Amino acid sequence: MTIAGRRPAVGPLIAVVGSVVLLGFVVGMIWAEVTPAMSGRVVDADSALIPAGQFPEEFAGVATFALLLFGYGVVAVAISWFTSRRWRGPLGFVAVAVATVIGSLVAAWVGTTVADWRFDDPRSSPVGSTFEVVPDLWLDGAVRGGIGGPWVLFVCAPLAASLVYLGLALAARRADLGVGDLPDAGADERLQPTAQPM
């Protein structure tokens, strides 16, 4: 049990934040390997055409990334909750939320970069050739006739992390979430003198 008012060491929390952000690299690489690619054709030296029939592949690529980010948020909370026990609570939650946002951006950058390495660049392909490309994860103007939310994918992991963190906090059997920084009420009762019968 820790002494009330004593702050826990910051090292474990920094290690958790770093691990969660680095996990974003893994998520990005997984997405680059498993996401469906869209096929297109180079029509001239300055333009390429992706047929409208490729919409399912575009949607599947974005949806795959969103699902991976939901799973990433759950894993991030598991890492934080079980390896940085002394930081359970509001500060631990904020650290995980910020780390998952940064990790999501890292995952998008790494995923897009790795996918670009996997597939040919349409700008360097000869006219008439076909190419494969993954969808853009920065959804700028993605909603037809409406306002696009470029950031919408990057709230998936923090949202999942928030729900799981809340569930773990509600399921905790102790008010201190198992940190051990609150006095043990049972021990206080055992230390109280009991009245002796006369």
PDB file of C-alpha atoms in Angstrom:
ATOM      1  CA  MET A   1       0.000   0.000   0.000  1.00  0.00           C
ATOM      2  CA  THR A   2       1.293   3.441  -0.910  1.00  0.00           C
ATOM      3  CA  ILE A   3       1.255   6.370   1.451  1.00  0.00           C
ATOM      4  CA  ALA A   4      -1.688   8.685   0.820  1.00  0.00           C
ATOM      5  CA  GLY A   5      -0.618  11.829  -1.031  1.00  0.00           C
ATOM      6  CA  ARG A   6       2.589  10.300  -2.345  1.00  0.00           C
ATOM      7  CA  ARG A   7       2.842  10.468  -6.132  1.00  0.00           C
ATOM      8  CA  PRO A   8       3.775   7.307  -8.014  1.00  0.00           C
ATOM      9  CA  ALA A   9       6.850   7.141 -10.231  1.00  0.00           C
ATOM     10  CA  VAL A  10       6.373   8.695 -13.674  1.00  0.00           C
ATOM     11  CA  GLY A  11       8.600   6.150 -15.469  1.00  0.00           C
ATOM     12  CA  PRO A  12       5.937   3.425 -15.875  1.00  0.00           C
ATOM     13  CA  LEU A  13       3.447   5.925 -17.287  1.00  0.00           C
ATOM     14  CA  ILE A  14       5.980   7.218 -19.827  1.00  0.00           C
ATOM     15  CA  ALA A  15       6.794   3.630 -20.792  1.00  0.00           C
ATOM     16  CA  VAL A  16       3.092   2.882 -21.322  1.00  0.00           C
ATOM     17  CA  VAL A  17       2.561   6.001 -23.458  1.00  0.00           C
ATOM     18  CA  GLY A  18       5.633   5.135 -25.547  1.00  0.00           C
ATOM     19  CA  SER A  19       4.471   1.540 -25.981  1.00  0.00           C
ATOM     20  CA  VAL A  20       0.993   2.617 -27.062  1.00  0.00           C
ATOM     21  CA  VAL A  21       2.387   5.082 -29.612  1.00  0.00           C
ATOM     22  CA  LEU A  22       4.812   2.463 -30.966  1.00  0.00           C
ATOM     23  CA  LEU A  23       1.918   0.043 -31.271  1.00  0.00           C
ATOM     24  CA  GLY A  24       0.539   2.506 -33.822  1.00  0.00           C
ATOM     25  CA  PHE A  25       3.445   1.544 -36.117  1.00  0.00           C
ATOM     26  CA  VAL A  26       2.332  -2.094 -35.918  1.00  0.00           C
ATOM     27  CA  VAL A  27      -1.297  -1.185 -36.618  1.00  0.00           C
ATOM     28  CA  GLY A  28      -0.256   0.826 -39.679  1.00  0.00           C
ATOM     29  CA  MET A  29       1.848  -2.027 -41.067  1.00  0.00           C
ATOM     30  CA  ILE A  30      -0.966  -4.530 -40.516  1.00  0.00           C
ATOM     31  CA  TRP A  31      -3.398  -2.247 -42.346  1.00  0.00           C
ATOM     32  CA  ALA A  32      -1.000  -1.816 -45.272  1.00  0.00           C
ATOM     33  CA  GLU A  33      -0.784  -5.597 -45.637  1.00  0.00           C
ATOM     34  CA  VAL A  34      -4.440  -6.561 -45.237  1.00  0.00           C
ATOM     35  CA  THR A  35      -6.364  -3.643 -46.751  1.00  0.00           C
ATOM     36  CA  PRO A  36      -8.011  -4.174 -50.143  1.00  0.00           C
ATOM     37  CA  ALA A  37      -6.475  -2.051 -52.893  1.00  0.00           C
ATOM     38  CA  MET A  38      -8.358  -0.125 -55.578  1.00  0.00           C
ATOM     39  CA  SER A  39      -7.490  -0.734 -59.224  1.00  0.00           C
ATOM     40  CA  GLY A  40      -7.192   2.055 -61.768  1.00  0.00           C
ATOM     41  CA  ARG A  41      -5.791   2.873 -65.193  1.00  0.00           C
ATOM     42  CA  VAL A  42      -3.426   5.595 -66.356  1.00  0.00           C
ATOM     43  CA  VAL A  43      -5.281   7.512 -69.088  1.00  0.00           C
ATOM     44  CA  ASP A  44      -2.573  10.030 -69.966  1.00  0.00           C
ATOM     45  CA  ALA A  45       0.672  11.443 -68.613  1.00  0.00           C
ATOM     46  CA  ASP A  46      -1.060  13.669 -66.061  1.00  0.00           C
ATOM     47  CA  SER A  47      -4.173  11.771 -64.993  1.00  0.00           C
ATOM     48  CA  ALA A  48      -5.358   8.383 -63.849  1.00  0.00           C
ATOM     49  CA  LEU A  49      -8.852   6.939 -63.654  1.00  0.00           C
ATOM     50  CA  ILE A  50     -10.289   4.842 -60.828  1.00  0.00           C
ATOM     51  CA  PRO A  51     -13.650   3.393 -61.933  1.00  0.00           C
ATOM     52  CA  ALA A  52     -16.734   4.057 -59.814  1.00  0.00           C
ATOM     53  CA  GLY A  53     -17.045   0.291 -59.346  1.00  0.00           C
ATOM     54  CA  GLN A  54     -14.022   0.411 -57.054  1.00  0.00           C
ATOM     55  CA  PHE A  55     -16.069   2.112 -54.306  1.00  0.00           C
ATOM     56  CA  PRO A  56     -16.482  -1.142 -52.298  1.00  0.00           C
ATOM     57  CA  GLU A  57     -12.687  -1.540 -52.123  1.00  0.00           C
ATOM     58  CA  GLU A  58     -12.298   2.077 -51.041  1.00  0.00           C
ATOM     59  CA  PHE A  59     -14.927   1.658 -48.330  1.00  0.00           C
ATOM     60  CA  ALA A  60     -13.408  -1.659 -47.223  1.00  0.00           C
ATOM     61  CA  GLY A  61      -9.956  -0.090 -46.895  1.00  0.00           C
ATOM     62  CA  VAL A  62     -11.239   2.738 -44.692  1.00  0.00           C
ATOM     63  CA  ALA A  63     -13.464   0.385 -42.667  1.00  0.00           C
ATOM     64  CA  THR A  64     -10.539  -1.999 -42.114  1.00  0.00           C
ATOM     65  CA  PHE A  65      -8.487   0.862 -40.710  1.00  0.00           C
ATOM     66  CA  ALA A  66     -11.353   1.927 -38.421  1.00  0.00           C
ATOM     67  CA  LEU A  67     -11.785  -1.620 -37.070  1.00  0.00           C
ATOM     68  CA  LEU A  68      -8.049  -1.948 -36.474  1.00  0.00           C
ATOM     69  CA  LEU A  69      -8.125   1.340 -34.548  1.00  0.00           C
ATOM     70  CA  PHE A  70     -10.995   0.124 -32.357  1.00  0.00           C
ATOM     71  CA  GLY A  71      -8.952  -2.965 -31.514  1.00  0.00           C
ATOM     72  CA  TYR A  72      -5.907  -0.759 -30.969  1.00  0.00           C
ATOM     73  CA  GLY A  73      -7.814   1.310 -28.397  1.00  0.00           C
ATOM     74  CA  VAL A  74      -8.803  -1.822 -26.475  1.00  0.00           C
ATOM     75  CA  VAL A  75      -5.232  -3.153 -26.433  1.00  0.00           C
ATOM     76  CA  ALA A  76      -3.918   0.270 -25.357  1.00  0.00           C
ATOM     77  CA  VAL A  77      -6.188   0.261 -22.302  1.00  0.00           C
ATOM     78  CA  ALA A  78      -5.178  -3.305 -21.437  1.00  0.00           C
ATOM     79  CA  ILE A  79      -1.513  -2.303 -21.568  1.00  0.00           C
ATOM     80  CA  SER A  80      -2.122   0.775 -19.418  1.00  0.00           C
ATOM     81  CA  TRP A  81      -4.495  -0.776 -16.880  1.00  0.00           C
ATOM     82  CA  PHE A  82      -2.423  -3.854 -16.099  1.00  0.00           C
ATOM     83  CA  THR A  83       1.146  -2.539 -16.422  1.00  0.00           C
ATOM     84  CA  SER A  84       0.794   0.946 -14.911  1.00  0.00           C
ATOM     85  CA  ARG A  85      -1.463   0.182 -11.976  1.00  0.00           C
ATOM     86  CA  ARG A  86      -0.373   3.159  -9.857  1.00  0.00           C
ATOM     87  CA  TRP A  87      -1.605   5.561 -12.576  1.00  0.00           C
ATOM     88  CA  ARG A  88      -5.158   4.251 -12.799  1.00  0.00           C
ATOM     89  CA  GLY A  89      -7.590   7.131 -12.718  1.00  0.00           C
ATOM     90  CA  PRO A  90      -8.045  10.446 -14.551  1.00  0.00           C
ATOM     91  CA  LEU A  91      -4.360  11.061 -15.338  1.00  0.00           C
ATOM     92  CA  GLY A  92      -3.883   7.516 -16.586  1.00  0.00           C
ATOM     93  CA  PHE A  93      -6.965   7.834 -18.779  1.00  0.00           C
ATOM     94  CA  VAL A  94      -5.816  11.169 -20.272  1.00  0.00           C
ATOM     95  CA  ALA A  95      -2.392   9.650 -20.999  1.00  0.00           C
ATOM     96  CA  VAL A  96      -3.969   6.689 -22.840  1.00  0.00           C
ATOM     97  CA  ALA A  97      -6.370   8.934 -24.766  1.00  0.00           C
ATOM     98  CA  VAL A  98      -3.567  11.226 -25.956  1.00  0.00           C
ATOM     99  CA  ALA A  99      -1.318   8.262 -26.769  1.00  0.00           C
ATOM    100  CA  THR A 100      -4.042   6.598 -28.876  1.00  0.00           C
ATOM    101  CA  VAL A 101      -4.658   9.815 -30.835  1.00  0.00           C
ATOM    102  CA  ILE A 102      -0.941  10.144 -31.600  1.00  0.00           C
ATOM    103  CA  GLY A 103      -0.705   6.403 -32.314  1.00  0.00           C
ATOM    104  CA  SER A 104      -3.653   6.628 -34.727  1.00  0.00           C
ATOM    105  CA  LEU A 105      -1.933   9.376 -36.690  1.00  0.00           C
ATOM    106  CA  VAL A 106       1.272   7.316 -36.700  1.00  0.00           C
ATOM    107  CA  ALA A 107      -0.684   4.267 -37.901  1.00  0.00           C
ATOM    108  CA  ALA A 108      -2.194   6.241 -40.799  1.00  0.00           C
ATOM    109  CA  TRP A 109       1.186   7.630 -41.835  1.00  0.00           C
ATOM    110  CA  VAL A 110       2.994   4.280 -41.571  1.00  0.00           C
ATOM    111  CA  GLY A 111       0.150   2.402 -43.286  1.00  0.00           C
ATOM    112  CA  THR A 112       0.013   4.807 -46.207  1.00  0.00           C
ATOM    113  CA  THR A 113       3.808   4.834 -46.559  1.00  0.00           C
ATOM    114  CA  VAL A 114       4.104   1.036 -46.520  1.00  0.00           C
ATOM    115  CA  ALA A 115       1.200   0.692 -48.973  1.00  0.00           C
ATOM    116  CA  ASP A 116       2.872   3.186 -51.313  1.00  0.00           C
ATOM    117  CA  TRP A 117       5.999   1.000 -51.240  1.00  0.00           C
ATOM    118  CA  ARG A 118       3.906  -2.078 -52.052  1.00  0.00           C
ATOM    119  CA  PHE A 119       2.155  -0.629 -55.094  1.00  0.00           C
ATOM    120  CA  ASP A 120       3.394   1.245 -58.167  1.00  0.00           C
ATOM    121  CA  ASP A 121       3.047   4.994 -58.333  1.00  0.00           C
ATOM    122  CA  PRO A 122       0.454   5.875 -61.038  1.00  0.00           C
ATOM    123  CA  ARG A 123       2.443   9.015 -61.912  1.00  0.00           C
ATOM    124  CA  SER A 124       5.424   6.929 -63.016  1.00  0.00           C
ATOM    125  CA  SER A 125       3.412   4.236 -64.826  1.00  0.00           C
ATOM    126  CA  PRO A 126       3.081   4.228 -68.632  1.00  0.00           C
ATOM    127  CA  VAL A 127      -0.133   5.398 -70.273  1.00  0.00           C
ATOM    128  CA  GLY A 128      -2.681   2.589 -70.531  1.00  0.00           C
ATOM    129  CA  SER A 129      -1.218   0.552 -67.664  1.00  0.00           C
ATOM    130  CA  THR A 130      -3.225  -0.486 -64.624  1.00  0.00           C
ATOM    131  CA  PHE A 131      -2.208   0.210 -61.062  1.00  0.00           C
ATOM    132  CA  GLU A 132      -3.338  -0.478 -57.505  1.00  0.00           C
ATOM    133  CA  VAL A 133      -3.627   2.089 -54.745  1.00  0.00           C
ATOM    134  CA  VAL A 134      -5.022   2.212 -51.214  1.00  0.00           C
ATOM    135  CA  PRO A 135      -7.604   4.788 -50.128  1.00  0.00           C
ATOM    136  CA  ASP A 136      -6.613   8.057 -48.520  1.00  0.00           C
ATOM    137  CA  LEU A 137      -7.138   7.875 -44.749  1.00  0.00           C
ATOM    138  CA  TRP A 138      -7.435  11.637 -44.336  1.00  0.00           C
ATOM    139  CA  LEU A 139     -11.126  11.837 -45.267  1.00  0.00           C
ATOM    140  CA  ASP A 140     -11.139  15.379 -46.622  1.00  0.00           C
ATOM    141  CA  GLY A 141     -14.399  15.986 -48.492  1.00  0.00           C
ATOM    142  CA  ALA A 142     -15.376  12.372 -48.083  1.00  0.00           C
ATOM    143  CA  VAL A 143     -19.069  13.107 -47.621  1.00  0.00           C
ATOM    144  CA  ARG A 144     -20.851  13.993 -50.845  1.00  0.00           C
ATOM    145  CA  GLY A 145     -23.094  17.002 -50.479  1.00  0.00           C
ATOM    146  CA  GLY A 146     -21.995  17.467 -46.870  1.00  0.00           C
ATOM    147  CA  ILE A 147     -19.098  18.472 -44.691  1.00  0.00           C
ATOM    148  CA  GLY A 148     -16.222  15.999 -44.601  1.00  0.00           C
ATOM    149  CA  GLY A 149     -14.643  15.094 -41.281  1.00  0.00           C
ATOM    150  CA  PRO A 150     -10.945  14.525 -42.041  1.00  0.00           C
ATOM    151  CA  TRP A 151     -10.316  13.607 -38.399  1.00  0.00           C
ATOM    152  CA  VAL A 152     -13.151  11.091 -38.054  1.00  0.00           C
ATOM    153  CA  LEU A 153     -10.950   7.977 -38.253  1.00  0.00           C
ATOM    154  CA  PHE A 154      -8.626   9.272 -35.580  1.00  0.00           C
ATOM    155  CA  VAL A 155     -11.281   9.249 -32.850  1.00  0.00           C
ATOM    156  CA  CYS A 156     -11.933   5.492 -33.209  1.00  0.00           C
ATOM    157  CA  ALA A 157      -9.083   4.373 -30.917  1.00  0.00           C
ATOM    158  CA  PRO A 158      -9.673   7.027 -28.208  1.00  0.00           C
ATOM    159  CA  LEU A 159     -13.400   6.236 -28.271  1.00  0.00           C
ATOM    160  CA  ALA A 160     -12.791   2.505 -27.805  1.00  0.00           C
ATOM    161  CA  ALA A 161     -10.203   3.262 -25.112  1.00  0.00           C
ATOM    162  CA  SER A 162     -12.674   5.520 -23.272  1.00  0.00           C
ATOM    163  CA  LEU A 163     -15.400   2.886 -23.215  1.00  0.00           C
ATOM    164  CA  VAL A 164     -13.081   0.090 -22.073  1.00  0.00           C
ATOM    165  CA  TYR A 165     -11.408   2.296 -19.441  1.00  0.00           C
ATOM    166  CA  LEU A 166     -14.819   3.292 -18.098  1.00  0.00           C
ATOM    167  CA  GLY A 167     -15.886  -0.358 -17.988  1.00  0.00           C
ATOM    168  CA  LEU A 168     -12.771  -1.369 -16.055  1.00  0.00           C
ATOM    169  CA  ALA A 169     -13.206   1.537 -13.634  1.00  0.00           C
ATOM    170  CA  LEU A 170     -16.851   0.615 -12.991  1.00  0.00           C
ATOM    171  CA  ALA A 171     -15.938  -3.048 -12.527  1.00  0.00           C
ATOM    172  CA  ALA A 172     -13.204  -2.277  -9.968  1.00  0.00           C
ATOM    173  CA  ARG A 173     -14.020  -3.668  -6.535  1.00  0.00           C
ATOM    174  CA  ARG A 174     -12.276  -0.861  -4.643  1.00  0.00           C
ATOM    175  CA  ALA A 175     -12.860   2.875  -4.773  1.00  0.00           C
ATOM    176  CA  ASP A 176      -9.149   3.439  -5.442  1.00  0.00           C
ATOM    177  CA  LEU A 177      -9.331   1.218  -8.592  1.00  0.00           C
ATOM    178  CA  GLY A 178      -6.831  -1.162  -6.988  1.00  0.00           C
ATOM    179  CA  VAL A 179      -4.086   1.463  -6.759  1.00  0.00           C
ATOM    180  CA  GLY A 180      -3.781   1.117  -2.995  1.00  0.00           C
ATOM    181  CA  ASP A 181      -3.521   4.818  -2.162  1.00  0.00           C
ATOM    182  CA  LEU A 182      -6.627   4.957   0.026  1.00  0.00           C
ATOM    183  CA  PRO A 183      -6.640   3.751   3.625  1.00  0.00           C
ATOM    184  CA  ASP A 184      -8.077   0.294   4.155  1.00  0.00           C
ATOM    185  CA  ALA A 185     -11.447   0.811   5.861  1.00  0.00           C
ATOM    186  CA  GLY A 186     -11.451  -2.764   7.123  1.00  0.00           C
ATOM    187  CA  ALA A 187      -8.083  -2.304   8.800  1.00  0.00           C
ATOM    188  CA  ASP A 188      -9.321   0.883  10.520  1.00  0.00           C
ATOM    189  CA  GLU A 189     -12.304  -0.982  11.903  1.00  0.00           C
ATOM    190  CA  ARG A 190     -10.087  -3.793  13.201  1.00  0.00           C
ATOM    191  CA  LEU A 191      -7.884  -1.253  15.014  1.00  0.00           C
ATOM    192  CA  GLN A 192     -10.826   0.371  16.841  1.00  0.00           C
ATOM    193  CA  PRO A 193     -11.182  -0.761  20.476  1.00  0.00           C
ATOM    194  CA  THR A 194     -14.280  -2.817  21.071  1.00  0.00           C
ATOM    195  CA  ALA A 195     -16.529  -2.327  24.056  1.00  0.00           C
ATOM    196  CA  GLN A 196     -16.128  -5.062  26.657  1.00  0.00           C
ATOM    197  CA  PRO A 197     -19.287  -6.455  28.270  1.00  0.00           C
ATOM    198  CA  MET A 198     -19.630  -5.718  32.003  1.00  0.00           C
TER     199      MET A 198
END
